[in-house]
mmCIF file of C-alpha atoms and ligand atoms in Angstrom:
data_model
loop_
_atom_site.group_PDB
_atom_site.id
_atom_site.type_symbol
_atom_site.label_atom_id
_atom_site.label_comp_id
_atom_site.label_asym_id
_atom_site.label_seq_id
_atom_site.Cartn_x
_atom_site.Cartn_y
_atom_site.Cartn_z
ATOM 1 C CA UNK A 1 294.526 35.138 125.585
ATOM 2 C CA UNK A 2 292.471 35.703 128.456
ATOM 3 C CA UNK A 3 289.722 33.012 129.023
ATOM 4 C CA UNK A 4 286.808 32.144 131.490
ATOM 5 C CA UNK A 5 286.106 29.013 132.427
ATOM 6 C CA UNK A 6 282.592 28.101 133.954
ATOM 7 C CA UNK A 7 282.668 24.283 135.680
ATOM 8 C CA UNK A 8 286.666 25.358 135.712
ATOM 9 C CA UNK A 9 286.961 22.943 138.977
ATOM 10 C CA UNK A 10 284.806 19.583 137.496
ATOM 11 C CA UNK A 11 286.664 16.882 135.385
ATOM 12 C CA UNK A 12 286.870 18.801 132.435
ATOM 13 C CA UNK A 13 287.461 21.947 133.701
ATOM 14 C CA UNK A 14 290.892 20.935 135.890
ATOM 15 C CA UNK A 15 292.421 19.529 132.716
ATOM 16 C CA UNK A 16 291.266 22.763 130.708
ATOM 17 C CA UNK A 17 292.325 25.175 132.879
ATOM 18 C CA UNK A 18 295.860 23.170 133.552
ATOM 19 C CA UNK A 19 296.404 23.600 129.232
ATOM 20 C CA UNK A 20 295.289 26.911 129.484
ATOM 21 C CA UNK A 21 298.163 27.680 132.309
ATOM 22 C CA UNK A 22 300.644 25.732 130.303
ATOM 23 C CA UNK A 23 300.165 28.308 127.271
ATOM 24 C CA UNK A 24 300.508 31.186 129.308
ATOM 25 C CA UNK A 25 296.251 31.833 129.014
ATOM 26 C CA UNK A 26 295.172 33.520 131.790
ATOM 27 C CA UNK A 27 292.207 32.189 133.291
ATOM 28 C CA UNK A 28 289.162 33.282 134.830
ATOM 29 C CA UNK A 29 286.626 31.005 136.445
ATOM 30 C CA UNK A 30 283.110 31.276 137.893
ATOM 31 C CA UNK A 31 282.220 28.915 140.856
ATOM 32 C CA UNK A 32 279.220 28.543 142.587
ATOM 33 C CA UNK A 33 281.152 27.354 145.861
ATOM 34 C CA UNK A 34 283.091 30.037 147.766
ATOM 35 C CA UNK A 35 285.477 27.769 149.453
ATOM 36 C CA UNK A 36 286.655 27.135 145.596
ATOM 37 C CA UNK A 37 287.478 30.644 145.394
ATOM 38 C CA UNK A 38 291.500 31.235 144.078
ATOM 39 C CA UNK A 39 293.277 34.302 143.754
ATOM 40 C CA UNK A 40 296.380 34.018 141.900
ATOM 41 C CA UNK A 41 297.921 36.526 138.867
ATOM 42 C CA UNK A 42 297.232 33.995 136.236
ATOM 43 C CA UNK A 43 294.336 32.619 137.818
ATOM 44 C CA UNK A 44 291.112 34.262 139.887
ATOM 45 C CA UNK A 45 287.842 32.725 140.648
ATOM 46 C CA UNK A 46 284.695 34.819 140.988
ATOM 47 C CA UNK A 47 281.732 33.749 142.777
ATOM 48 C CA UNK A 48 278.127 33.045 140.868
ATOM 49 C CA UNK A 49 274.998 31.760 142.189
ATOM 50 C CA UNK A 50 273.049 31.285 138.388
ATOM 51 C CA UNK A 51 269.642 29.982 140.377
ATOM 52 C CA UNK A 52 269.130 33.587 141.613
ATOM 53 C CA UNK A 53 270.749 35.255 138.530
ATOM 54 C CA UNK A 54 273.901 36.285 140.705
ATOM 55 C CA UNK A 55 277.109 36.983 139.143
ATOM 56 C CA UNK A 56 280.732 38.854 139.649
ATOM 57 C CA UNK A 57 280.879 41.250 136.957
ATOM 58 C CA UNK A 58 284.146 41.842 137.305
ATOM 59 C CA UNK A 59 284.886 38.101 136.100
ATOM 60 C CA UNK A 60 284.825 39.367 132.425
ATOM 61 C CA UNK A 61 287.773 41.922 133.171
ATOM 62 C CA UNK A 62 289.892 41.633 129.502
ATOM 63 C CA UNK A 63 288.206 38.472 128.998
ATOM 64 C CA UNK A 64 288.505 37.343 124.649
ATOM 65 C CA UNK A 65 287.036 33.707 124.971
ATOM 66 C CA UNK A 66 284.286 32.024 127.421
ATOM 67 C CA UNK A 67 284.331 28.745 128.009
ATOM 68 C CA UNK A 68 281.253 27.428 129.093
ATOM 69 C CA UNK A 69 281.399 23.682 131.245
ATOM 70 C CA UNK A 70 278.393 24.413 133.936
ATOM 71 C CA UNK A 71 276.224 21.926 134.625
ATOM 72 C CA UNK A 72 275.083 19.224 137.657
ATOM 73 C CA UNK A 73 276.188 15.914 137.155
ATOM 74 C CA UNK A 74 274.062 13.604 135.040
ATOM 75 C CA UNK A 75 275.798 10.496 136.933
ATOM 76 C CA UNK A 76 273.301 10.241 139.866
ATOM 77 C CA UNK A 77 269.888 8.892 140.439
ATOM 78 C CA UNK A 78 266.844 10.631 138.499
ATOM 79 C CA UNK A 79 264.889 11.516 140.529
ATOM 80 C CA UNK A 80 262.285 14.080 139.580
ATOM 81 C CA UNK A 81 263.622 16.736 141.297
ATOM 82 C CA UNK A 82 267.452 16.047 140.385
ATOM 83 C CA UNK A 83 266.498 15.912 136.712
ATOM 84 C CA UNK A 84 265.051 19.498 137.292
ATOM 85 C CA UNK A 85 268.241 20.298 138.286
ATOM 86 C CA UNK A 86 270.293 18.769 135.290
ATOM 87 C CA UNK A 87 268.403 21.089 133.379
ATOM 88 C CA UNK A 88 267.622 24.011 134.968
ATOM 89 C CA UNK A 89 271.761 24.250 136.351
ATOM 90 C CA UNK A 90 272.616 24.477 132.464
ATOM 91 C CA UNK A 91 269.758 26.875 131.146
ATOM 92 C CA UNK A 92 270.232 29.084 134.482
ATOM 93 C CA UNK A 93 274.098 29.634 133.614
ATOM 94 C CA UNK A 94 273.182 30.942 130.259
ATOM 95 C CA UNK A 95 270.586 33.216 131.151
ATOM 96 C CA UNK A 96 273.052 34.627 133.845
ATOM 97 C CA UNK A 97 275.961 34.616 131.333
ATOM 98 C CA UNK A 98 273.554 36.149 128.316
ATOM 99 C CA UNK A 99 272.483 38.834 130.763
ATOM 100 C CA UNK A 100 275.982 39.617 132.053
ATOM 101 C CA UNK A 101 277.131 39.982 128.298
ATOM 102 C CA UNK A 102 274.238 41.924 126.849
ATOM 103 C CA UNK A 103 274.190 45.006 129.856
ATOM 104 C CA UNK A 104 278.122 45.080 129.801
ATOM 105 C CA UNK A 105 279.074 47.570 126.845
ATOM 106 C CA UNK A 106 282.388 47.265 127.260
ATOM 107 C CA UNK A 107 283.160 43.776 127.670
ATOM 108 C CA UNK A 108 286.255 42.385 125.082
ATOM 109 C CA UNK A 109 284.508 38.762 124.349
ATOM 110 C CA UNK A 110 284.663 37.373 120.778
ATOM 111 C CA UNK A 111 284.021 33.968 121.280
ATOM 112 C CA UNK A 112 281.847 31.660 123.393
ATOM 113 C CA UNK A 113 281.778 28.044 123.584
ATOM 114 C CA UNK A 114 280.168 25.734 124.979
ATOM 115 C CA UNK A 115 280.048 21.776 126.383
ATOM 116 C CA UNK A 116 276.870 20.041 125.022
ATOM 117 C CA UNK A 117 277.038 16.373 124.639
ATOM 118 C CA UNK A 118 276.558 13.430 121.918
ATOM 119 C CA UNK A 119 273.258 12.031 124.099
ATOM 120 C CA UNK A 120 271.576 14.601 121.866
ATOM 121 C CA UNK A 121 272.027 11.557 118.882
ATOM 122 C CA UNK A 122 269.050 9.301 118.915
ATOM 123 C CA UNK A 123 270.278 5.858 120.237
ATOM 124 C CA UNK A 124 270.986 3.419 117.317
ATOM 125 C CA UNK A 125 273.552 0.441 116.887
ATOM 126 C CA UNK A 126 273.513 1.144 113.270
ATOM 127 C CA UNK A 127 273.860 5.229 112.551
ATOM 128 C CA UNK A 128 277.181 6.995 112.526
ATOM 129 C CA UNK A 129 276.646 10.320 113.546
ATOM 130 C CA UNK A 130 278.070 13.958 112.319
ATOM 131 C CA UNK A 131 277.394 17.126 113.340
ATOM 132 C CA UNK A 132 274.240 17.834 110.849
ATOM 133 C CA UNK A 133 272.272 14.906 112.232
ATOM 134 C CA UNK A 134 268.687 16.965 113.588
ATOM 135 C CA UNK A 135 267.030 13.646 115.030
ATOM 136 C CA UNK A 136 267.031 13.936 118.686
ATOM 137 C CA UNK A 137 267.261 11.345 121.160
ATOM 138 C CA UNK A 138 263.965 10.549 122.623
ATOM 139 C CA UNK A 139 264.907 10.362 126.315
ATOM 140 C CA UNK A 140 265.851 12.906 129.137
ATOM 141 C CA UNK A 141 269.335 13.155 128.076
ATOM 142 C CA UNK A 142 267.983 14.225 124.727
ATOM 143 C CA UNK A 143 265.468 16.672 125.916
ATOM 144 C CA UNK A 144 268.004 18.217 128.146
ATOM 145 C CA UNK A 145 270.992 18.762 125.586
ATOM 146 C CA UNK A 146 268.456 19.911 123.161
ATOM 147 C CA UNK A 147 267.316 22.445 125.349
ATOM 148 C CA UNK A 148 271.045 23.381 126.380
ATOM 149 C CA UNK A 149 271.779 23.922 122.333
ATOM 150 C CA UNK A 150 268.879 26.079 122.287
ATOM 151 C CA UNK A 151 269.890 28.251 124.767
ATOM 152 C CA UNK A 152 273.516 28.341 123.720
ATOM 153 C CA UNK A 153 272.377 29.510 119.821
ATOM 154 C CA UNK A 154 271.091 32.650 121.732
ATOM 155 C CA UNK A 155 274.879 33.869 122.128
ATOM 156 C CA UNK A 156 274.617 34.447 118.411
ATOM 157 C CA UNK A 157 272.544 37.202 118.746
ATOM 158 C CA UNK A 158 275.012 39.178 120.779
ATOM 159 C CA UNK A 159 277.562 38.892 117.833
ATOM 160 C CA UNK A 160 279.166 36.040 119.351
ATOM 161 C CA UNK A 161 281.268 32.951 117.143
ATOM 162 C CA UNK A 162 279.121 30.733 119.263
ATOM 163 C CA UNK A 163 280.302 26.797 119.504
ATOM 164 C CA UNK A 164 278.845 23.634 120.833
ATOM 165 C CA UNK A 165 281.121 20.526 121.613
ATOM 166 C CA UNK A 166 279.134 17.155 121.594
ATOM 167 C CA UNK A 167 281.427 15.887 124.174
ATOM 168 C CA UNK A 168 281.217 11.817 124.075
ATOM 169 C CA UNK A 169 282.225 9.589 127.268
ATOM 170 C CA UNK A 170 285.327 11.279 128.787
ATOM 171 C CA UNK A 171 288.441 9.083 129.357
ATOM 172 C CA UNK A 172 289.855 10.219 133.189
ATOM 173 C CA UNK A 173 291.514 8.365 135.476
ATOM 174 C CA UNK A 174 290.652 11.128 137.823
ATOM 175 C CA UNK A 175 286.872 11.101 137.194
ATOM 176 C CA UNK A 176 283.421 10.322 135.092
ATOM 177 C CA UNK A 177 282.865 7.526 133.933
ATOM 178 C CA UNK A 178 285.985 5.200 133.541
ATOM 179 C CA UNK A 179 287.004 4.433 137.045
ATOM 180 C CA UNK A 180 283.377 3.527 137.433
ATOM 181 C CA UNK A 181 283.735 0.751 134.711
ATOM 182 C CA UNK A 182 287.160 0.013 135.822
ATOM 183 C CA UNK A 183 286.721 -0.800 139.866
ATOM 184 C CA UNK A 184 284.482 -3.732 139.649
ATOM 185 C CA UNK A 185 287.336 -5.034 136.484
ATOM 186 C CA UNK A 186 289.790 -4.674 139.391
ATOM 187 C CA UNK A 187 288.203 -6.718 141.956
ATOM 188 C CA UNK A 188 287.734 -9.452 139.007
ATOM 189 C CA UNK A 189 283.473 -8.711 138.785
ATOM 190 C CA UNK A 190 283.942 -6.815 136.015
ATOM 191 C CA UNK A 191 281.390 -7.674 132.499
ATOM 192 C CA UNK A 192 279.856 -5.324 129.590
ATOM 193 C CA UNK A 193 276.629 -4.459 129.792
ATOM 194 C CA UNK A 194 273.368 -5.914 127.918
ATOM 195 C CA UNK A 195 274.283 -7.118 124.453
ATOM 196 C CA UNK A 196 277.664 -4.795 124.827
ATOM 197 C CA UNK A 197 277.295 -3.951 121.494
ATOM 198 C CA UNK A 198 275.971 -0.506 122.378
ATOM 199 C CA UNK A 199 278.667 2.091 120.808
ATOM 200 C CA UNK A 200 280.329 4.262 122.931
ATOM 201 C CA UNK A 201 282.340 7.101 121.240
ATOM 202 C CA UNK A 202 285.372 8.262 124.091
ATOM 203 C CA UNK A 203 287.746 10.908 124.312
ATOM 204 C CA UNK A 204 290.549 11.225 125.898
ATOM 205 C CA UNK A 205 290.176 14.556 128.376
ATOM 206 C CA UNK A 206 293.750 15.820 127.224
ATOM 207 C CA UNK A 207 292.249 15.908 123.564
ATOM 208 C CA UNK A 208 289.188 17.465 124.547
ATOM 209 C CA UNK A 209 290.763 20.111 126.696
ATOM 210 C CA UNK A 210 293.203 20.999 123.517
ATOM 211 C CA UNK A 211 290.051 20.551 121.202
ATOM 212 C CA UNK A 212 288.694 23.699 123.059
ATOM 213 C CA UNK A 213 291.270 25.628 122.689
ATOM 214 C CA UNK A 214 291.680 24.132 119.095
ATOM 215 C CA UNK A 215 288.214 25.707 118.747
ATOM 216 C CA UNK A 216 289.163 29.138 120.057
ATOM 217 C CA UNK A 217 292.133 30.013 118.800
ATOM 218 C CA UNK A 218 291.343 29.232 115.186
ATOM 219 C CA UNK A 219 288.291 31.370 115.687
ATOM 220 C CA UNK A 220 285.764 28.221 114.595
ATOM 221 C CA UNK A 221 282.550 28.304 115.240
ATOM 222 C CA UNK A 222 279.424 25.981 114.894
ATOM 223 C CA UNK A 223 278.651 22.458 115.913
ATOM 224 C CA UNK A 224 281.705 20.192 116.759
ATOM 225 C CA UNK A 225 281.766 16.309 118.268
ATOM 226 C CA UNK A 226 284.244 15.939 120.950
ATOM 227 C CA UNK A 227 285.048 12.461 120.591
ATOM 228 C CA UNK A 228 287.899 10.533 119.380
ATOM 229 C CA UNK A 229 287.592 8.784 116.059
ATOM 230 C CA UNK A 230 287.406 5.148 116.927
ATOM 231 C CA UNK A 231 284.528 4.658 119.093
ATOM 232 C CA UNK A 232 284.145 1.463 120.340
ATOM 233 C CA UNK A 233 281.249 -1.155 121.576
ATOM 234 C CA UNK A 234 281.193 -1.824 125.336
ATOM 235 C CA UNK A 235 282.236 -5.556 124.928
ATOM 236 C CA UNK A 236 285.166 -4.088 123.346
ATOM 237 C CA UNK A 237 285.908 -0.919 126.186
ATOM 238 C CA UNK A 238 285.598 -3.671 128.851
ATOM 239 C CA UNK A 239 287.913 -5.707 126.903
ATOM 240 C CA UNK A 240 290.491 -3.098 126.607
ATOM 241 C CA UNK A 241 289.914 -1.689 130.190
ATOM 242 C CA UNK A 242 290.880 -5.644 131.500
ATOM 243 C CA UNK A 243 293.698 -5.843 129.540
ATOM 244 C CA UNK A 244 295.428 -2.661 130.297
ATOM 245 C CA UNK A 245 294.818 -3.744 134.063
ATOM 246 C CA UNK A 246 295.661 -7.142 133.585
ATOM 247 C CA UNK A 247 292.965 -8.549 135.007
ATOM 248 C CA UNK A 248 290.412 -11.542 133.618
ATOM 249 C CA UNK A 249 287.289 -11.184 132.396
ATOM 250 C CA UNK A 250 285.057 -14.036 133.115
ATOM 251 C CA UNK A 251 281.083 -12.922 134.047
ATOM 252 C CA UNK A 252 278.634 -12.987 131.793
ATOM 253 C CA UNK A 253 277.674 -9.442 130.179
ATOM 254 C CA UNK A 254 275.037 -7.561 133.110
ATOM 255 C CA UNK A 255 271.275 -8.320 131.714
ATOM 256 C CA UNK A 256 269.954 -4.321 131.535
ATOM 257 C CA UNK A 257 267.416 -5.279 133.914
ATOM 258 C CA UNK A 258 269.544 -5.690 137.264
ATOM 259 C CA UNK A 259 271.591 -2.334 135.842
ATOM 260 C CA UNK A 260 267.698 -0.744 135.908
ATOM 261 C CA UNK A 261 266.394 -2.285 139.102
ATOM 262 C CA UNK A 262 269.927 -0.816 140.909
ATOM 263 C CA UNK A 263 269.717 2.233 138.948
ATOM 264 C CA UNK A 264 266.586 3.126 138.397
ATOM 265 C CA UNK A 265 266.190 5.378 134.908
ATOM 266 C CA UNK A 266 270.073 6.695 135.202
ATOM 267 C CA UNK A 267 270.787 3.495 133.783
ATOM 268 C CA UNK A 268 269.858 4.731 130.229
ATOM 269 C CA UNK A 269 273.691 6.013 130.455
ATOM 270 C CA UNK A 270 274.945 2.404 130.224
ATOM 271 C CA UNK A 271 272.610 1.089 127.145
ATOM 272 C CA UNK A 272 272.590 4.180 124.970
ATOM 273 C CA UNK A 273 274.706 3.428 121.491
ATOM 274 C CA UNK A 274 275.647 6.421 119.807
ATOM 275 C CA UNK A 275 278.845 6.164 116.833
ATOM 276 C CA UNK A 276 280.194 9.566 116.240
ATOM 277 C CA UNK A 277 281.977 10.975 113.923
ATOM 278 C CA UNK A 278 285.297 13.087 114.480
ATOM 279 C CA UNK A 279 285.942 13.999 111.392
ATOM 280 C CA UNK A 280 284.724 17.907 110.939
ATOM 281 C CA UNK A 281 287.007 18.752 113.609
ATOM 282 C CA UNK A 282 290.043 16.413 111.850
ATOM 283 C CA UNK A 283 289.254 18.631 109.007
ATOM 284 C CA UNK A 284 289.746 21.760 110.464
ATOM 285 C CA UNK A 285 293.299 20.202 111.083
ATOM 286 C CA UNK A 286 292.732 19.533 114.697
ATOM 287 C CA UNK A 287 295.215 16.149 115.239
ATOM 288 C CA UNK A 288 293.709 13.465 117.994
ATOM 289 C CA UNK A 289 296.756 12.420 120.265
ATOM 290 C CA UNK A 290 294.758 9.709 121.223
ATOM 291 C CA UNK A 291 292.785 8.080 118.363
ATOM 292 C CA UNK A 292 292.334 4.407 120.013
ATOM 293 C CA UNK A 293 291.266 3.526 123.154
ATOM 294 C CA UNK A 294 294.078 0.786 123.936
ATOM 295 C CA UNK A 295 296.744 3.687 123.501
ATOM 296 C CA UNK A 296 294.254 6.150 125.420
ATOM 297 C CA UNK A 297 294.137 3.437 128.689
ATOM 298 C CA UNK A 298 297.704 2.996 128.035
ATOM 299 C CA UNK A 299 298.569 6.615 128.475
ATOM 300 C CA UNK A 300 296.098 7.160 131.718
ATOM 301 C CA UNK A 301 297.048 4.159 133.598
ATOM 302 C CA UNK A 302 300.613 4.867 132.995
ATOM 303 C CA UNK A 303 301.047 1.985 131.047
ATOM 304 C CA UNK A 304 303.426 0.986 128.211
ATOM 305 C CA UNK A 305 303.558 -1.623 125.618
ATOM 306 C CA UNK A 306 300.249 -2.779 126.521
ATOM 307 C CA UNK A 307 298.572 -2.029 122.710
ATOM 308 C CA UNK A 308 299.732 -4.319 119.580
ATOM 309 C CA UNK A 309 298.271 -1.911 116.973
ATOM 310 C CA UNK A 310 300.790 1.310 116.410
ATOM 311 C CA UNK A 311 298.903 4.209 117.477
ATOM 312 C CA UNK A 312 299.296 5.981 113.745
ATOM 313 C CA UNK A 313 298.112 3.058 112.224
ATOM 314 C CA UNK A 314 294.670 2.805 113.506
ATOM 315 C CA UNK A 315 292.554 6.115 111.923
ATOM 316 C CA UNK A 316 288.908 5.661 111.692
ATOM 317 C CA UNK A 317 289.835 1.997 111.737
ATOM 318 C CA UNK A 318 285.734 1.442 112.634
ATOM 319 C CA UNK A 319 284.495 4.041 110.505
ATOM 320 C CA UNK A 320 281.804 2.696 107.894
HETATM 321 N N1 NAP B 401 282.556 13.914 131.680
HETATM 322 C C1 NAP B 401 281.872 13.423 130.635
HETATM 323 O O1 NAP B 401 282.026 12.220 130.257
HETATM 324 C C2 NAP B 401 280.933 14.315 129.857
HETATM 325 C C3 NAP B 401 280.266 13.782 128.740
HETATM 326 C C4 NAP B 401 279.393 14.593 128.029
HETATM 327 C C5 NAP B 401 279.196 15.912 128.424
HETATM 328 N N2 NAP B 401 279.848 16.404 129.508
HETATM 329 C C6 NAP B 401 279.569 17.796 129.921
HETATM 330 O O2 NAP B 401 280.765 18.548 130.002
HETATM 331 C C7 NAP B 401 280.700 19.454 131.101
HETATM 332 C C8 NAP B 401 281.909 19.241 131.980
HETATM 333 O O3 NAP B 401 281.901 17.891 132.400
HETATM 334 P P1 NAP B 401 282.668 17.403 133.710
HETATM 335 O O4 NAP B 401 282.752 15.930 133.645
HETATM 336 O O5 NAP B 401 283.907 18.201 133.910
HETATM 337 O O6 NAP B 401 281.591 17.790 134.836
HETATM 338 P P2 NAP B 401 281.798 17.884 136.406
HETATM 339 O O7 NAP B 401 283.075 17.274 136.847
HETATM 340 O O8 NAP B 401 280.529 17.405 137.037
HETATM 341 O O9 NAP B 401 281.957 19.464 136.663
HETATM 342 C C9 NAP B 401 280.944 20.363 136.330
HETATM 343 C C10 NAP B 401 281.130 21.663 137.099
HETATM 344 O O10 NAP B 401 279.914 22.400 136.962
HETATM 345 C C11 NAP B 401 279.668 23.146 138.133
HETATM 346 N N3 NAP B 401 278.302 22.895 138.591
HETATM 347 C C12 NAP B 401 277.807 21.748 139.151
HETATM 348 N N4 NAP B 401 276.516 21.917 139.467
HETATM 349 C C13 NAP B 401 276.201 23.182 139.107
HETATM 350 C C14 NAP B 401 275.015 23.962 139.198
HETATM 351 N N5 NAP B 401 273.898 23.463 139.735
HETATM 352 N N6 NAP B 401 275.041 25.242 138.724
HETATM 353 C C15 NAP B 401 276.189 25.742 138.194
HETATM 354 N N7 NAP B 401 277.336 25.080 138.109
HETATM 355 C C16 NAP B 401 277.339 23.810 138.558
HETATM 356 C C17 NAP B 401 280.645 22.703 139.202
HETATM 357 O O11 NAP B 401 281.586 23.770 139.406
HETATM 358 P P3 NAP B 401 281.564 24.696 140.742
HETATM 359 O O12 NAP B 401 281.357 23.768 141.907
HETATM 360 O O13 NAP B 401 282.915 25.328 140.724
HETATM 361 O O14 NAP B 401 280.458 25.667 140.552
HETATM 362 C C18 NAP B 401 281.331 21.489 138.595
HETATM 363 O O15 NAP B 401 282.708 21.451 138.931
HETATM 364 C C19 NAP B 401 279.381 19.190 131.829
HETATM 365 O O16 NAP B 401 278.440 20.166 131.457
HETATM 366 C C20 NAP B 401 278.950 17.828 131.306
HETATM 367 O O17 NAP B 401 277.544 17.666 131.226
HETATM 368 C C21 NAP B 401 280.712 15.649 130.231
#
């Protein structure tokens, strides 16, 4: 199989395209940064600039699967302009992808799928959400992933099997979000935030990487959640996080307030509750490696015998 990656150098994209190598995929990648330009046999990089519709052609070469991971980081201030650019860097990559695939006549792709993410589920303590959920969260995260769907439906109309992944709070030790809420664990400040009993539904980025190629080589298509399927409340994440580092937790949880005055609107991220669901994907016979998040900090941290609960013992242990 012969895939290209968009974002192929973020978080997501390193893991992906490391799975994808491992299989013997060959991979294709689109960066908007020169100096992240590779040429190898199994892997070449091609140069795009989406904000003036620029693109390699030559990047879809054999090319069966596209897998789409573009966007600017949501994880820094919101300022007017930036939040432009959170949405415009994700509707600009489709228009240049669309375009690329409609004039090309001859180009070999069957499948296209895409990152969206579970911010698109109104916020709610109470809701557990799957994939036919058409509420939208009434925020700028919602507005933007709603807009991204949108624009990633249009790849239907070129005959594509055209998939979304809801992808929930990635579990990295190399990035995103978790070495955030680990460092101030480390130097013993660490505390949940607000009430901490906001849900937060993780996934492991090995799972989510295979869950991609799950997607594409059993030809699925349509709406999947890419988390794993025990979410769990902040209280409990900062629980689990201090334990696998062995560290105390003793501060009262962070009153939403201070997390808005330092912040400023970006700290929406840290209060948003959404429970997802895993279980369409778990019944297309796609198999979580990492189902609960003490096994999942275990395995990053490079940690053993950390978790009492056996890790097959613990499916949709939260699930209503
Ligand atoms: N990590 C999470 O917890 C999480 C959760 C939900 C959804 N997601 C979504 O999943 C996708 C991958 O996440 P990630 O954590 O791997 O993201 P990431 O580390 O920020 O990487 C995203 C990649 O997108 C490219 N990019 C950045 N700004 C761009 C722009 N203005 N125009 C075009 N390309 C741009 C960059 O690649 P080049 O520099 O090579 O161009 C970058 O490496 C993102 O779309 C993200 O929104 C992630």
């Amino acid at each position: 199989m012969k895939v290209l990656i968009t974002g192929a150098t973020g978080l997501v994209g390193q893991e992906l395209v490391a799975q994808c190598l491992a299989k013997g995929y060959t991979v294709n990648f689109l960066t908007t940064s020169k100096k992240k330009l590779v040429s190898k046999l199994n892997y070449q990089g091609f140069y795009w600039n989406p904000k003036v519709g620029e693109i390699d052609e030559k990047c879809l070469m054999n090319v069966s699967v596209i897998i789409n991971l573009a966007g600017a980081s949501i994880s820094k201030r919101w300022t007017s302009s930036y939040k432009k650019e959170v949405l415009e860097s994700r509707i600009d990559t489709l228009n240049v992808l669309y375009e690329v695939l409609d004039k090309s006549k001859d180009h070999k792709v069957t499948s296209f799928i895409s990152a969206s993410a579970i911010g698109i589920y109104p916020n709610s303590v109470d809701h557990y959400y799957h994939e036919e959920e058409t509420a939208v969260d009434d925020s700028f995260l919602g507005e933007v992933v709603f807009a991204w769907e949108k624009k990633i439906n249009e790849f239907e109309t070129l005959n594509l099997r055209t998939s979304k992944v809801r992808i929930g709070l990635v579990m990295s030790a190399n990035g995103g979000a978790l070495p955030e809420i680990a460092k101030p664990i480390k130097y013993y400040a660490g505390a949940a935030f607000g009430s901490g009993e906001q849900w937060q539904s993780w996934i492991h980025i090995s799972d989510l990487s295979r869950m991609f190629l799950f997607i594409a080589e059993s030809n699925l298509k349509g709406v999947f959640n890419g988390v794993s399927p025990n979410p769990v409340t902040n209280n409990r994440l900062v629980k689990e996080i201090a334990k696998i580092l062995e560290k105390p937790l003793f501060l009262p949880n962070i009153p939403k307030f201070i997390m808005q005055t330092i912040l400023g609107e970006m700290s929406y991220i840290l209060f948003a509750s959404q429970r997802v669901s895993s279980k369409k994907i778990e019944e297309e016979g796609f198999i979580f490696e990492y189902q609960n998040i003490c096994n999942a900090l275990e395995n990053i941290y490079d940690k053993s015998g950390m978790c009492n609960i056996p890790e097959n013992n613990v499916r949709n242990k939260y699930a209503p």
